[in-house]
Structure formats: C-alpha cells, structure tokens
Short mmCIF file of C-alpha atoms and ligand atoms in Angstrom, two decimals:
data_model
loop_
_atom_site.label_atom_id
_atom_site.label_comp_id
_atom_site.label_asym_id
_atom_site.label_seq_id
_atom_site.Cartn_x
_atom_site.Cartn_y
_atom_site.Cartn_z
CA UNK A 6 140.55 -38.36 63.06
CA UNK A 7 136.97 -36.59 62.47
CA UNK A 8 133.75 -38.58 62.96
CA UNK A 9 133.85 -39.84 59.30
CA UNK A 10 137.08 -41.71 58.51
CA UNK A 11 135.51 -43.36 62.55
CA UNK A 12 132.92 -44.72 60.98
CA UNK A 13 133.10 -48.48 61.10
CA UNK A 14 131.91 -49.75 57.50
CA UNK A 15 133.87 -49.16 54.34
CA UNK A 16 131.23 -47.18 52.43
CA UNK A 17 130.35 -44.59 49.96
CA UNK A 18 128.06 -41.78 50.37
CA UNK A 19 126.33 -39.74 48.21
CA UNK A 20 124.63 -36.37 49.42
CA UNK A 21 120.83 -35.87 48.52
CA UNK A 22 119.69 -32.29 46.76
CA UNK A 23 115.99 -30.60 47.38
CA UNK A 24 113.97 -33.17 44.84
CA UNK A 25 115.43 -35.72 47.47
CA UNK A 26 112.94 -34.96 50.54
CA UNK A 27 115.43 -35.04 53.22
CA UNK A 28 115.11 -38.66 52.39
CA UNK A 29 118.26 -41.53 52.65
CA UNK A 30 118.32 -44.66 51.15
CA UNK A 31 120.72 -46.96 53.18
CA UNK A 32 121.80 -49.26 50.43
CA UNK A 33 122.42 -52.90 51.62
CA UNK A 34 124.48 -55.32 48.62
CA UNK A 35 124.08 -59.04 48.22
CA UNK A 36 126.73 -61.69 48.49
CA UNK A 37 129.94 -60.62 46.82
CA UNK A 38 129.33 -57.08 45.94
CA UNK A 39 130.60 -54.07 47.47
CA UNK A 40 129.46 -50.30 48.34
CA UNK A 41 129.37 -49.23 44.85
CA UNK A 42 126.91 -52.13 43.17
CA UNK A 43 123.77 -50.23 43.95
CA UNK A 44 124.34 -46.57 43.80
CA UNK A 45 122.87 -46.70 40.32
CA UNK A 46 119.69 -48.58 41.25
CA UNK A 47 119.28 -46.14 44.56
CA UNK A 48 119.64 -43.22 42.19
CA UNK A 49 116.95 -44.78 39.97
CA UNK A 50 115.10 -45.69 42.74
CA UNK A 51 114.53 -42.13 44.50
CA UNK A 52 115.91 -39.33 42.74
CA UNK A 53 117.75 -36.85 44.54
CA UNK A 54 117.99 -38.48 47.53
CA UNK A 55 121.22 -39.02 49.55
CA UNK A 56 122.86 -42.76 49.51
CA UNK A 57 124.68 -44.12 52.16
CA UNK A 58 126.26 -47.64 51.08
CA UNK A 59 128.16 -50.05 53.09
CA UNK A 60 130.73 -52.77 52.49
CA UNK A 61 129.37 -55.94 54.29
CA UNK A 62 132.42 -56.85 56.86
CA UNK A 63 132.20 -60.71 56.24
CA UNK A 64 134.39 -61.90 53.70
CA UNK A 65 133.54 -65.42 52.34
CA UNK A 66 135.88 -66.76 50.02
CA UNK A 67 136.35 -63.28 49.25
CA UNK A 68 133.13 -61.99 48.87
CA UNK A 69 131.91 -59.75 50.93
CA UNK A 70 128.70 -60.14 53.07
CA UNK A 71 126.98 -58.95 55.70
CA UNK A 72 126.98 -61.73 58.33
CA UNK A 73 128.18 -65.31 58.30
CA UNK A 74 126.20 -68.54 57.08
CA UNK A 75 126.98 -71.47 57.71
CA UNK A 76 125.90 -73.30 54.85
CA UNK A 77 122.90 -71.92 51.92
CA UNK A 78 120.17 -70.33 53.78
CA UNK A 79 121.50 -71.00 57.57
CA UNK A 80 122.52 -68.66 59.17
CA UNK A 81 125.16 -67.72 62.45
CA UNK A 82 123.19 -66.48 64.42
CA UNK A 83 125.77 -64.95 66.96
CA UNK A 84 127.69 -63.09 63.77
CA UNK A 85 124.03 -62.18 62.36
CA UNK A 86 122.93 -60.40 66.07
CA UNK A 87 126.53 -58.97 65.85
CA UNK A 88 126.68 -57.42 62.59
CA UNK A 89 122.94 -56.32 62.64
CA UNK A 90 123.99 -54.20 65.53
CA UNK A 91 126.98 -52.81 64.45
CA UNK A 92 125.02 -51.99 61.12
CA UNK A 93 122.71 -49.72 63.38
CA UNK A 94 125.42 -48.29 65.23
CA UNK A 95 126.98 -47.60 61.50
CA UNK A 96 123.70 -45.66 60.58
CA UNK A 97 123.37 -43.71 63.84
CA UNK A 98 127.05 -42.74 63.04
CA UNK A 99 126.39 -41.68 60.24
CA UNK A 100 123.13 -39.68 60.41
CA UNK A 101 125.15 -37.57 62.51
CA UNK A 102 128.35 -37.39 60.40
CA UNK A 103 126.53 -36.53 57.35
CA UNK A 104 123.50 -34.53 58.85
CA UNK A 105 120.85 -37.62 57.57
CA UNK A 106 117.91 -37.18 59.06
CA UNK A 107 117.40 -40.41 61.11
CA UNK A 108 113.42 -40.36 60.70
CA UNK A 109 113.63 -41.12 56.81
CA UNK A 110 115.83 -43.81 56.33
CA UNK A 111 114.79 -46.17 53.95
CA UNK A 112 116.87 -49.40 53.67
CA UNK A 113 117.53 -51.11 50.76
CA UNK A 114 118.89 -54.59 50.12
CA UNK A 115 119.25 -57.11 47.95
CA UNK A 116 119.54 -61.18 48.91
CA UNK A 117 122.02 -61.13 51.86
CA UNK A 118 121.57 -57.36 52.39
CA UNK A 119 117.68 -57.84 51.83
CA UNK A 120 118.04 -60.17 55.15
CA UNK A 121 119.99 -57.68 57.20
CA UNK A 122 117.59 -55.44 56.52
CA UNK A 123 114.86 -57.93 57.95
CA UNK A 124 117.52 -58.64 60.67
CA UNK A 125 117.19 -54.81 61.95
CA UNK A 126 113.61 -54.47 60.92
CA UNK A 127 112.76 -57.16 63.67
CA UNK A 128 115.44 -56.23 66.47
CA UNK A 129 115.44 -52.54 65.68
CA UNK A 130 112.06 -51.32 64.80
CA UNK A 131 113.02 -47.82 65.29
CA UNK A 132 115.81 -47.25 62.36
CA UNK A 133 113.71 -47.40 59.28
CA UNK A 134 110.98 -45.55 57.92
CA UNK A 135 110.15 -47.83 55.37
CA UNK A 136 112.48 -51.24 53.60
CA UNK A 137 112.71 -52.17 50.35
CA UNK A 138 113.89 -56.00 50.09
CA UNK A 139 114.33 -57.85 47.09
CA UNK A 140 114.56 -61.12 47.70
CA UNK A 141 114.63 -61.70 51.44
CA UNK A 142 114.68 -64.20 53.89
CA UNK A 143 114.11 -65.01 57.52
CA UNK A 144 116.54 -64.42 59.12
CA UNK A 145 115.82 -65.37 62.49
CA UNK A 146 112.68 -65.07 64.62
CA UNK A 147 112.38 -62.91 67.25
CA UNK A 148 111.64 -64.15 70.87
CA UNK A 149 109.01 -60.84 71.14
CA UNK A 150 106.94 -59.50 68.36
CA UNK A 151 108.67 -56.02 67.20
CA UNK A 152 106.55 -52.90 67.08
CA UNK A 153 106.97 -52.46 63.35
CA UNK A 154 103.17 -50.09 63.31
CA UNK A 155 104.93 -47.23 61.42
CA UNK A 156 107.05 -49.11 58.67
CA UNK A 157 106.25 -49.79 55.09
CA UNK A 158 107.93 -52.70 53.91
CA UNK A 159 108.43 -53.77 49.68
CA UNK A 160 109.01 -57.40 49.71
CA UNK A 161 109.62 -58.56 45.58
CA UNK A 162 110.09 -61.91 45.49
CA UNK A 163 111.36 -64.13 43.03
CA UNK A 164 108.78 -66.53 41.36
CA UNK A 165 111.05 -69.39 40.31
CA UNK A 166 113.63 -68.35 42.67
CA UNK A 167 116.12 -71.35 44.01
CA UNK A 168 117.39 -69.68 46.81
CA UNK A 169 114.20 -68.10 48.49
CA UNK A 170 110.75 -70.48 48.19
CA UNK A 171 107.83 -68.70 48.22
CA UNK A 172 106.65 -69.96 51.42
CA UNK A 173 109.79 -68.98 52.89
CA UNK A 174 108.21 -65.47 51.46
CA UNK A 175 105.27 -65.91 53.05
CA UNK A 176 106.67 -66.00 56.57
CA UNK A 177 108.68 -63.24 55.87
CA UNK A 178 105.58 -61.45 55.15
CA UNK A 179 103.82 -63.01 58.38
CA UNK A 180 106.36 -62.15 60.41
CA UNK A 181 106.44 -58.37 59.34
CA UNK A 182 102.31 -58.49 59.36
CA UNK A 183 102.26 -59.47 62.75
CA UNK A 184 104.63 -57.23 64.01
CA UNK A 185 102.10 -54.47 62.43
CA UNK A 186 104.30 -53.52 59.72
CA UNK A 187 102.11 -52.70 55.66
CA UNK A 188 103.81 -54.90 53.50
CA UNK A 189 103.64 -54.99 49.89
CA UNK A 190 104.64 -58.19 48.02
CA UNK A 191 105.25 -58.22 44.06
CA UNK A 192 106.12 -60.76 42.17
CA UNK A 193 109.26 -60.77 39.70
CA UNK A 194 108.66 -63.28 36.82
CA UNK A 195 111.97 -65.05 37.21
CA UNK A 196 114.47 -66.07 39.94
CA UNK A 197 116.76 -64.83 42.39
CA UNK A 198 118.38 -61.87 39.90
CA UNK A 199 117.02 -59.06 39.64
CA UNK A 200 114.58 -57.70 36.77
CA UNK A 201 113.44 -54.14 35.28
CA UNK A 202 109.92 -55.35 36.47
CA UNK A 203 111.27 -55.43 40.12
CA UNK A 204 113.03 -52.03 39.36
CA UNK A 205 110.03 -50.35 38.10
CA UNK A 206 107.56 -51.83 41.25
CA UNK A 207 110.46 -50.98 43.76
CA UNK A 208 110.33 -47.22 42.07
CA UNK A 209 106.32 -46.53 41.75
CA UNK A 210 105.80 -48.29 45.52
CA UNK A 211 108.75 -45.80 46.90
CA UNK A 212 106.93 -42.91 44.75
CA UNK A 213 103.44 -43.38 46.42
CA UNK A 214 105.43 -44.01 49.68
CA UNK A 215 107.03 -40.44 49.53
CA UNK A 216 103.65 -38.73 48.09
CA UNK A 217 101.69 -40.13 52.03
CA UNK A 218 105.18 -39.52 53.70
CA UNK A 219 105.13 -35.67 52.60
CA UNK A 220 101.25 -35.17 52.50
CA UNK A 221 101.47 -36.37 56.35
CA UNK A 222 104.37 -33.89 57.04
CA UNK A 223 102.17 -30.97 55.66
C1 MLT B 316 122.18 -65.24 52.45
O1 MLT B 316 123.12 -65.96 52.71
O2 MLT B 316 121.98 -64.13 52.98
C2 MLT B 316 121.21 -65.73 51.44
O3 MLT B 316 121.41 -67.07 51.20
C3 MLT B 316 121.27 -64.94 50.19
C4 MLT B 316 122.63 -65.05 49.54
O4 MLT B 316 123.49 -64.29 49.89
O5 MLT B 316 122.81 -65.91 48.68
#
C-alpha cells in the first residue's frame, strides 16, 4: 500500500503548475456533495494552484457531510472534535504524499464544509494560511482563545440567508477577531446558495491575498 491509497478521506487531487505559487486550496463541500462539486470553483478561484478535495465521512440520509448534527444548526460536538481532527491528520497526510507545501494551505468550504473549516481554524490555528468560508457558522466555542495572528479569513455571508442569521455571522467574525485573525466579510445579495457576486469577491480577496503573500516572501 503506498502513502496515498492510506490516506483516510475519499478525495480527489489535482496538482498545481508554476502560475499556482506553491499554493493549495483544500476544498471543503457542503451537505450532500462530494470531492468533485468544487474543483471547478477552486480552479476559478486560484488558477494554477493544486486542489486537494475530500469526501466528508458522515453520511446523512445519504449525503455526505463532514460531521454529525443533530438537528439544523446543532451540532455533535464529540463527532465535530473527531472529524475536525482526523481532517488535519488528512491534510498533514497529504502534504507529504503529494509534496503540498503545508505553509500555504488555504481552505475552502462551503455551508457544512465552511464550518469545518471554522472547526480547525479555532482548534488548529497552525494548518491554514488563510480560509475562505461561504456561509459559515459557529461551530463551537473554544474554551481558550486560538492564536489565529497570521490567518486571513473571507467570510461571505448570505443576506437573506435561512440557515445562517447574520448575527450568527457576526460572532463568527468576533470569534475569529478576537483570536487575532483579519477577516473580511462580504455580503452576497441572496441566501444560503451561492452567487457569481460571492465568486468574484472570493477570487479578487484571494488575488490581493497572494499579491502580500508573495511580496512578503521576496
Ligand atoms: C451544517 O449542518 O453544517 C449547517 O447547518 C450547514 C448545512 O449543512 O446545512
């Protein structure tokens, strides 16, 4: 068995060429959709870089996900602590099966993978560079305040969304300010789906994003 086919999430990657940056975008779905649902936006979002996409393990009625709920917008919080760590064991993995460099990882999600990503981003404030999260949640608060100093976070929210309120939003962004994370929040005129304008603020924020990251690096 070699160290990919070990690799504990069903997943599809996608290696990165030179216009990429050395960059990874680990792409997180939402409620019943599967590794291949966002290839197309990460390749949209940051050309040329390499995509690594998980299946969420959870299957509700079928669909996948990428920890349990109980009901709408509560979640287990034993299977969330679970599968948030065996999502950063997954990404060690696989920075070392596919030569990723772990330093510019850049997650990805959308609705339940949006709130995984906030899951690691507040117990594991080492594994992203920056997080792009369309329409997160809370997903659970932490019982100390992360170090989150280096990480740019996108938050686009949803403005007559009926699964995420906009104060619900607004201690999202708390949360990630007071953990000294530099959050962005936009606005997509509409709901929970997602829209071209979320595509196109998602692309120009990650554009800017890489423009400091590489003018830093020399
Ligand atoms: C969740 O369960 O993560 C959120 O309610 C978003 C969703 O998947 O509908």
């Amino acid at each position: 068995m070699n160290r990919k086919s070990k690799l504990s999430f069903e997943h599809r990657f996608v290696g990165g060429d030179r216009a990429g940056d050395g960059l990874t975008l680990l792409l997180l779905h939402g409620t019943g959709g599967d590794e291949s649902d966002l290839i197309p936006l990460g390749q949209t979002l940051a050309p040329g870089a390499a995509l690594l996409s998980p299946r969420g393990r959870v299957l509700e009625n079928g669909m996948p996900r990428f920890f349990r709920r109980l009901a709408e917008g509560i979640f287990d919080q034993h299977d969330l602590k679970v599968q948030t760590d065996a999502l950063v064991q997954f990404t060690e993995s696989s920075s070392q099966a596919y030569e990723i460099r772990p330093d510019r990882i850049v997650a990805v999600g959308y609705s339940n993978g949006a709130n995984i990503a906030s899951s690691v981003l507040l117990a594991h404030p080492k594994v992203f560079a920056a997080a792009v999260l369309f329409r997160p949640m809370v997903p659970f608060i932490p019982a100390n305040t992360p170090n989150l100093e280096r990480v740019n976070v996108l938050v686009a929210a949803g403005r007559s969304d009926r699964i995420v309120s906009s104060q619900e939003t607004q201690r999202l962004v708390q949360l990630f300010e007071n953990a000294g994370a530099t959050v962005t929040t936009v606005w997509h005129n509409g709901g929970h789906e997602l829209g071209q304008d979320d595509v196109d603020a998602a692309t120009n924020w990650l554009t800017d994003w890489r423009a400091r990251l590489l003018s830093a690096a020399g």
